[in-house]
Short mmCIF file of C-alpha atoms and ligand atoms in Angstrom, two decimals:
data_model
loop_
_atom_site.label_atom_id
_atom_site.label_comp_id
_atom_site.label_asym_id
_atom_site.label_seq_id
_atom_site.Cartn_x
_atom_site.Cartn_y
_atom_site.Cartn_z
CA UNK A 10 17.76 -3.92 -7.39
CA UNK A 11 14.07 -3.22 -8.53
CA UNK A 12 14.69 -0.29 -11.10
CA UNK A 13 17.86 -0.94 -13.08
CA UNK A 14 21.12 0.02 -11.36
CA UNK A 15 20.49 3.70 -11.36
CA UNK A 16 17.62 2.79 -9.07
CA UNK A 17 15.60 4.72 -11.12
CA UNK A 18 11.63 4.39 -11.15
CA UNK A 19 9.68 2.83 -13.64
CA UNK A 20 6.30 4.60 -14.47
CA UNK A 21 3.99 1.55 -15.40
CA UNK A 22 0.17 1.47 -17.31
CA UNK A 23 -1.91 -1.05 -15.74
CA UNK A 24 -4.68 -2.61 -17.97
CA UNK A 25 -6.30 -4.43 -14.91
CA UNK A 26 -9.72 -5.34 -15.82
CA UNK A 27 -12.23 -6.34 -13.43
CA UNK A 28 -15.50 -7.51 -14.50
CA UNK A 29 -18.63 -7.51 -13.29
CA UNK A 30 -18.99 -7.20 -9.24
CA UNK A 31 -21.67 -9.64 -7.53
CA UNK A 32 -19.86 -9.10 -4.07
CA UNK A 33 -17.23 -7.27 -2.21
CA UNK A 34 -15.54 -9.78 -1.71
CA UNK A 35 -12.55 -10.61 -4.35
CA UNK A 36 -11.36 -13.89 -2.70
CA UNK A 37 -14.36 -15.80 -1.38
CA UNK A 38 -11.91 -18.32 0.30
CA UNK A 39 -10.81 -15.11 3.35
CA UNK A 40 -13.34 -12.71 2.88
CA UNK A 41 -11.90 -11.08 5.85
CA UNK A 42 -8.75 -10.51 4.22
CA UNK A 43 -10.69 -9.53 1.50
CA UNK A 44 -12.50 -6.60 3.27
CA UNK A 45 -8.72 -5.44 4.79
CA UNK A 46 -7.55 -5.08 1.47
CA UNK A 47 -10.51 -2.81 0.24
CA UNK A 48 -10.87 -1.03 3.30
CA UNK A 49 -7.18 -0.01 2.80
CA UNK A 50 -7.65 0.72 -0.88
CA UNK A 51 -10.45 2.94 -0.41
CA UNK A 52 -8.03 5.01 1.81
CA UNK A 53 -5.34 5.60 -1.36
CA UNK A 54 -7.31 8.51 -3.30
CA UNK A 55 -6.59 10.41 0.17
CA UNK A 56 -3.44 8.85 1.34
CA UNK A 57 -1.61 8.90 -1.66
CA UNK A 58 -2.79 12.59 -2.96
CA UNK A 59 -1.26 13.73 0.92
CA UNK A 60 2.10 12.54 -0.23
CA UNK A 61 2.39 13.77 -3.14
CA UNK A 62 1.11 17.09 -1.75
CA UNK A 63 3.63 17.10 1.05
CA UNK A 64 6.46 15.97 -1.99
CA UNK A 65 5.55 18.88 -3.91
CA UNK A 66 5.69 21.69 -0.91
CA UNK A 67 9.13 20.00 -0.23
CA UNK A 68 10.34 19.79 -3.57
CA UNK A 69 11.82 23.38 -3.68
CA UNK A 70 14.32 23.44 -1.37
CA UNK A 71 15.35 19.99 -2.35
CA UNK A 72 18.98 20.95 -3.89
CA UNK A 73 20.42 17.87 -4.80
CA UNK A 74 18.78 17.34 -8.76
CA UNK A 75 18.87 13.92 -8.64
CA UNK A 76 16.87 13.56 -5.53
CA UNK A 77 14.37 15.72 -7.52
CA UNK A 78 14.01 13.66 -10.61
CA UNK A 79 13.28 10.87 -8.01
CA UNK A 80 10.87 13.00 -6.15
CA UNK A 81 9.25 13.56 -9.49
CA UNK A 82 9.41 9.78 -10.04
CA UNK A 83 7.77 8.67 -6.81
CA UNK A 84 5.22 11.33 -7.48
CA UNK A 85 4.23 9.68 -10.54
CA UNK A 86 3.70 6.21 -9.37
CA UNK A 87 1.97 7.32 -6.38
CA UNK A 88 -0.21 9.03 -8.68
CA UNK A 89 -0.74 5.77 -10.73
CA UNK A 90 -1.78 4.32 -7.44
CA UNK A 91 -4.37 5.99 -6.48
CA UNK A 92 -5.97 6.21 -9.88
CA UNK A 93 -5.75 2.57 -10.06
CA UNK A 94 -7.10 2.47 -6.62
CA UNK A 95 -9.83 5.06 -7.70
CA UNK A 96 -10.84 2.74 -10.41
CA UNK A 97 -11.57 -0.47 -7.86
CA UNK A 98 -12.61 1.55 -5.50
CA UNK A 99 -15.68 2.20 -7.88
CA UNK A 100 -16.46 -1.15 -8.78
CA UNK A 101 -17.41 -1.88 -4.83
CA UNK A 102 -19.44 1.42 -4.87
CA UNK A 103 -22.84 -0.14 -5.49
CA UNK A 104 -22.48 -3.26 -3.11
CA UNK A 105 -20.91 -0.89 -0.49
CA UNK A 106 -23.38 1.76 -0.61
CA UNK A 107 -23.23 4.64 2.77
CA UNK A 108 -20.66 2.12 4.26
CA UNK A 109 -17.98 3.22 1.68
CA UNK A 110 -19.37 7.02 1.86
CA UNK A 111 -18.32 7.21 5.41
CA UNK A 112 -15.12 5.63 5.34
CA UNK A 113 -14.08 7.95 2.78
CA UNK A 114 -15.74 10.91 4.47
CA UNK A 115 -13.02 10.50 7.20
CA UNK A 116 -10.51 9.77 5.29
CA UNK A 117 -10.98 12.38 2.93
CA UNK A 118 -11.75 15.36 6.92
CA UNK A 119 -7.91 13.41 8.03
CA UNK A 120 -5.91 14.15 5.59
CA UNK A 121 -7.21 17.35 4.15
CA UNK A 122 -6.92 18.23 8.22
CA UNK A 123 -3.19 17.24 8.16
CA UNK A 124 -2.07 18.80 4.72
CA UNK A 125 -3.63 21.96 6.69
CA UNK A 126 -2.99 22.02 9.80
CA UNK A 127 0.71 20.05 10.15
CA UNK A 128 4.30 21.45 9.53
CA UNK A 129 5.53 20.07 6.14
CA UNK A 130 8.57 19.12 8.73
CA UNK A 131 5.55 16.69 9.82
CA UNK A 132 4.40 15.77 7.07
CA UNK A 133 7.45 14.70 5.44
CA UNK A 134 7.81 12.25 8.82
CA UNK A 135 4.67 11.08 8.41
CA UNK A 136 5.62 10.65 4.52
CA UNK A 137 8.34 8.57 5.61
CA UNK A 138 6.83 6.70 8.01
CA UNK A 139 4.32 5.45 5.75
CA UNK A 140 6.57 4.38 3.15
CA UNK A 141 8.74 2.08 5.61
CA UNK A 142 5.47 0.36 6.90
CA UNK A 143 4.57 0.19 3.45
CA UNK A 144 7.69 -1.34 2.07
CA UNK A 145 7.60 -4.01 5.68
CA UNK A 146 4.18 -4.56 4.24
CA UNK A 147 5.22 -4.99 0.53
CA UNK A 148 7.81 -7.75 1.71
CA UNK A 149 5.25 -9.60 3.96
CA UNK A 150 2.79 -9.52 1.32
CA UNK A 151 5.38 -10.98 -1.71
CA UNK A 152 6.78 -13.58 1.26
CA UNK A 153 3.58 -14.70 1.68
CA UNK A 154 1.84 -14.11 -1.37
CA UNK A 155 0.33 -17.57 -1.59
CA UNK A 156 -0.95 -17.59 2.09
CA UNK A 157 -2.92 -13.85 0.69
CA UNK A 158 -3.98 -14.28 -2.42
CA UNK A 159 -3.77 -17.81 -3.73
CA UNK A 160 -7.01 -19.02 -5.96
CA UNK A 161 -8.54 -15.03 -5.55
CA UNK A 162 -9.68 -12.74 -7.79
CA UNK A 163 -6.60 -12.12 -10.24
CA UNK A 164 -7.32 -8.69 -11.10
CA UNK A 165 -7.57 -7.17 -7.73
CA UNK A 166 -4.77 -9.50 -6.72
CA UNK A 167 -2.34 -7.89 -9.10
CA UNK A 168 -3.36 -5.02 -8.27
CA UNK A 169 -2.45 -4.95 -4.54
CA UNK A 170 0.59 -6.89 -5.77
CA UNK A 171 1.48 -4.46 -8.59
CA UNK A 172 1.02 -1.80 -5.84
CA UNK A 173 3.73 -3.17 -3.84
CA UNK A 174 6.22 -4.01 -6.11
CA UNK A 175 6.53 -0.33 -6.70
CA UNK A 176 6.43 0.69 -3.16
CA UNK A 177 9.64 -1.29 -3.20
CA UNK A 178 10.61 0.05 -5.79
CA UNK A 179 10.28 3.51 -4.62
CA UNK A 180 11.41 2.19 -1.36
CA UNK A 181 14.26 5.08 -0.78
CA UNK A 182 12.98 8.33 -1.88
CA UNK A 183 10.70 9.48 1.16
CA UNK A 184 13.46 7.99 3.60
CA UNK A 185 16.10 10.81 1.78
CA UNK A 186 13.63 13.29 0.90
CA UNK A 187 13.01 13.41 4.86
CA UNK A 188 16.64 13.24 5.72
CA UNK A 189 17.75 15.81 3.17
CA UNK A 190 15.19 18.35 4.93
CA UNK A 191 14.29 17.08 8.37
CA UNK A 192 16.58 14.70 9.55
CA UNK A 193 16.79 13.50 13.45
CA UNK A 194 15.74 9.87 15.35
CA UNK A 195 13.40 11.72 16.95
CA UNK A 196 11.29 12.70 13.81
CA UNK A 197 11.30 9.89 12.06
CA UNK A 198 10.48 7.82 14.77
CA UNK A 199 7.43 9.98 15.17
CA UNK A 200 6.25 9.99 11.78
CA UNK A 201 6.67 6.29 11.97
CA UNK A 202 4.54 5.45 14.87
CA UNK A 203 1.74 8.48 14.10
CA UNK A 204 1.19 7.11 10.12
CA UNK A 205 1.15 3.52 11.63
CA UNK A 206 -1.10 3.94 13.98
CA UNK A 207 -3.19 6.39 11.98
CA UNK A 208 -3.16 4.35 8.81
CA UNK A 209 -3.98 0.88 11.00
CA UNK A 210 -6.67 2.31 12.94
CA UNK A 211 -8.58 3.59 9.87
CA UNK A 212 -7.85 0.80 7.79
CA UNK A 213 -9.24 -1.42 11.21
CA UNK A 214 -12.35 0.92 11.10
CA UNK A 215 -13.13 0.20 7.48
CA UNK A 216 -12.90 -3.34 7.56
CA UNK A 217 -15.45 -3.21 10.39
CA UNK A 218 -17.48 -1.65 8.77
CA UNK A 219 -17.56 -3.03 5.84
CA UNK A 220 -17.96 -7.07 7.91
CA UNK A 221 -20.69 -5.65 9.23
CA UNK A 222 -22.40 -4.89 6.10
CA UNK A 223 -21.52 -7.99 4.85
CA UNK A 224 -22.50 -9.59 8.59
CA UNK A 225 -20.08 -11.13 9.13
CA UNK A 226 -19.24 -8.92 12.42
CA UNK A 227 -21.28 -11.13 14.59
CA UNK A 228 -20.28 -14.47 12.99
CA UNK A 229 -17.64 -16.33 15.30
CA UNK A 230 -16.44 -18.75 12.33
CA UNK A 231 -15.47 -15.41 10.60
CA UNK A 232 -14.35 -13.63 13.86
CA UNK A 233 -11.84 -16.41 14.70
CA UNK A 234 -10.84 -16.53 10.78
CA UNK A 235 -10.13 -12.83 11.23
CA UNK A 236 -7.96 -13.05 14.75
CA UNK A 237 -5.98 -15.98 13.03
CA UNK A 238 -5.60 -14.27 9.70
CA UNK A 239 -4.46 -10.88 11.75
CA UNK A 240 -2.02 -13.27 14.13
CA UNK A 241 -0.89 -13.95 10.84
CA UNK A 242 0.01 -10.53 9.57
CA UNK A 243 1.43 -9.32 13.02
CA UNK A 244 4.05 -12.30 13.39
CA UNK A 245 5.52 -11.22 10.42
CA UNK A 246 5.32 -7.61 10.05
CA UNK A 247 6.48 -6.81 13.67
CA UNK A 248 10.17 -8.37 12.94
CA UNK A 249 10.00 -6.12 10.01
CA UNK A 250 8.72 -3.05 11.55
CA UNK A 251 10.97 -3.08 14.39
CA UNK A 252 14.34 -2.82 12.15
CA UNK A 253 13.16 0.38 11.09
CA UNK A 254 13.70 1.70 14.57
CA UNK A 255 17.05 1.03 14.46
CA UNK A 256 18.90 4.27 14.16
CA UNK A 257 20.62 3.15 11.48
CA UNK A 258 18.01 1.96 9.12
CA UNK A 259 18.33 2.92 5.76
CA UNK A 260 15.51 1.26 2.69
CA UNK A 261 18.40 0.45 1.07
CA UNK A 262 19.83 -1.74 3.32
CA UNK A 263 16.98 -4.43 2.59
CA UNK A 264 17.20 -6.33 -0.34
CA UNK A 265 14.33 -6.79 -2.77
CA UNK A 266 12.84 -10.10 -3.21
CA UNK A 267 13.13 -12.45 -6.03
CA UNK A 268 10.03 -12.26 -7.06
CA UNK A 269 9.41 -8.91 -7.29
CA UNK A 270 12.82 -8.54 -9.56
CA UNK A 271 10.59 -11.45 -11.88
CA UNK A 272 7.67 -9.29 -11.45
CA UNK A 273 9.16 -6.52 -12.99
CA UNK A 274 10.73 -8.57 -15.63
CA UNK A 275 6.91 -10.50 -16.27
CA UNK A 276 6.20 -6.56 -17.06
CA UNK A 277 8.77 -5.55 -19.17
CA UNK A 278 8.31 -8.40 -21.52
CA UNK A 279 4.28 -8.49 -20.80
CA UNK A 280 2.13 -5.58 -19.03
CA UNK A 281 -1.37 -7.12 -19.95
CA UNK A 282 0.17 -10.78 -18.25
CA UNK A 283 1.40 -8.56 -14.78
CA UNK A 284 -2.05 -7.26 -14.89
CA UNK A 285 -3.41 -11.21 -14.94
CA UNK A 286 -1.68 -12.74 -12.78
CA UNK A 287 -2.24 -16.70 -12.32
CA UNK A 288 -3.29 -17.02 -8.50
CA UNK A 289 -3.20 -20.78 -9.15
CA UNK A 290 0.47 -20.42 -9.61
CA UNK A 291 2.16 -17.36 -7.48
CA UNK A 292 5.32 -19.50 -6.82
CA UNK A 293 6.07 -17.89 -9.98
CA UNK A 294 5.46 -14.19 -11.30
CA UNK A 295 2.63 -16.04 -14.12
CA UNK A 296 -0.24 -14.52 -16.22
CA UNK A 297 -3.07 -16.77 -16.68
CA UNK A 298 -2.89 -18.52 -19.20
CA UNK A 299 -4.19 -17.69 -22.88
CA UNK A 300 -6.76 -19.65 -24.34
CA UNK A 301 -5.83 -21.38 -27.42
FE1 LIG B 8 1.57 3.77 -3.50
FE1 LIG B 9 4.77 4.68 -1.71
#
């Protein structure tokens, strides 16, 4: 289990290191998958912020203390998250121009609109749904890691990857925090479908945007690159997002990959290496190599 045996939380420093941009684009060989993964990043400095929001309004009448600590926990690498996120996000700022000011416009109108405006008793669903898609998306992504990110950038790589270890890490907390407070099928059901649909939809608006800067929109080689690469995603997340409807899901019924256990390890022993990650070589959890 990813966290020692007490399943508790590691809070990690990343020194990722990006370089100079010359295009949005981190992995020239699917720059459609390359404009997914940014459009969902820029929607983390929002996202993330929500949760930890809707955490902290719960966290009070949370009365079992070690469900606290984790809360605390969780809210800490969620905060490392977006930071990191924060920090990319800025190096596509001058390629990405009004494009990236209006996807984060909306994201930043939805989700000051639902820390307003929805019950925490909603929020906390939506919480939880988010963190089950994101832990079905955190296994699809380490599955098929070399399908994703083979021979791309390694720093934004590692980061996405880094990113997901730790939502799978933190895969329990949201799932108890909700059923410690709110509880119910019906709920979490909701909360599952409304922070899927909301985070897809956004995320699907983003990348559109941003191909169409890039104009790529119009391009049929990159159209039918894009339909494949999303038949792709679909045939493997849907397996994995329908066991969460089952009404006895629990997080901690699924077991964590191998790889993210050697992940984990790679960091313990090497944090600058997990932040480096070989792309040539993601059969294993590898830094590049130094040179000599
Ligand atoms: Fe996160
Ligand atoms: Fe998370």
């Amino acid at each position: 289990m990813l966290g020692g045996e007490t399943g508790r939380m590691t809070l990690r420093r990343m020194p990722f290191a990006y370089g100079e941009r010359r295009s949005l684009d981190w992995h020239e060989g699917a720059r459609e998958f390359s404009q997914i993964v940014n459009a969902a990043s820029l929607a983390m400095p929002y996202l993330e912020p929500y949760l930890i929001a809707t955490m902290r309004k719960a966290r009070p009448a949370i009365s079992d203390p070690t469900l606290a600590a984790e809360l605390d926990l969780y809210c800490g690498q969620e905060a490392a998250h977006y930071r990191q996120h924060r920090l990319y996000n800025d190096t596509l700022k001058e390629l990405g121009g009004e494009t990236i000011e209006a996807i984060e416009a909306t994201l930043a109108t939805d989700y000051a609109r639902l820390g307003e405006k929805k019950s925490l008793k909603f929020n906390l669903a939506y919480a939880e749904g988010f963190e089950s898609m994101a832990l079905a998306i955190g296994h699809m992504l380490v599955e098929d890691r070399e399908y994703f990110f083979a021979g791309s950038d390694s720093a934004a790589a590692s980061l996405v990857l880094w990113h997901f270890v730790e939502e799978i890490e933190h895969k329990r907390v949201a799932f108890d925090v909700f059923e410690h407070l709110v509880g119910g099928y019906f709920w979490r059901v909701w909360g599952l479908l409304y922070a899927t649909g909301h985070i897809f939809w956004r995320t699907r608006g983003g990348y559109q945007a941003l191909l169409k800067r890039q104009g790529l929109w119009r391009n049929w080689g990159s159209r039918l690159k894009l339909a494949g690469l999303l038949a792709h995603i679909f045939a493997s997340l849907t397996p994995k997002m329908l066991r969460i409807l089952h009404p006895r899901y629990h997080p901690m019924k699924i077991a964590d990959p191998d790889w993210a256990l050697a992940w984990a390890r790679l960091h313990a022993s090497d944090a600058l290496g997990a932040a480096r990650l070989d792309t040539g070589r993601l059969g294993a959890a590898a830094p590049i190599p130094c040179p000599i």
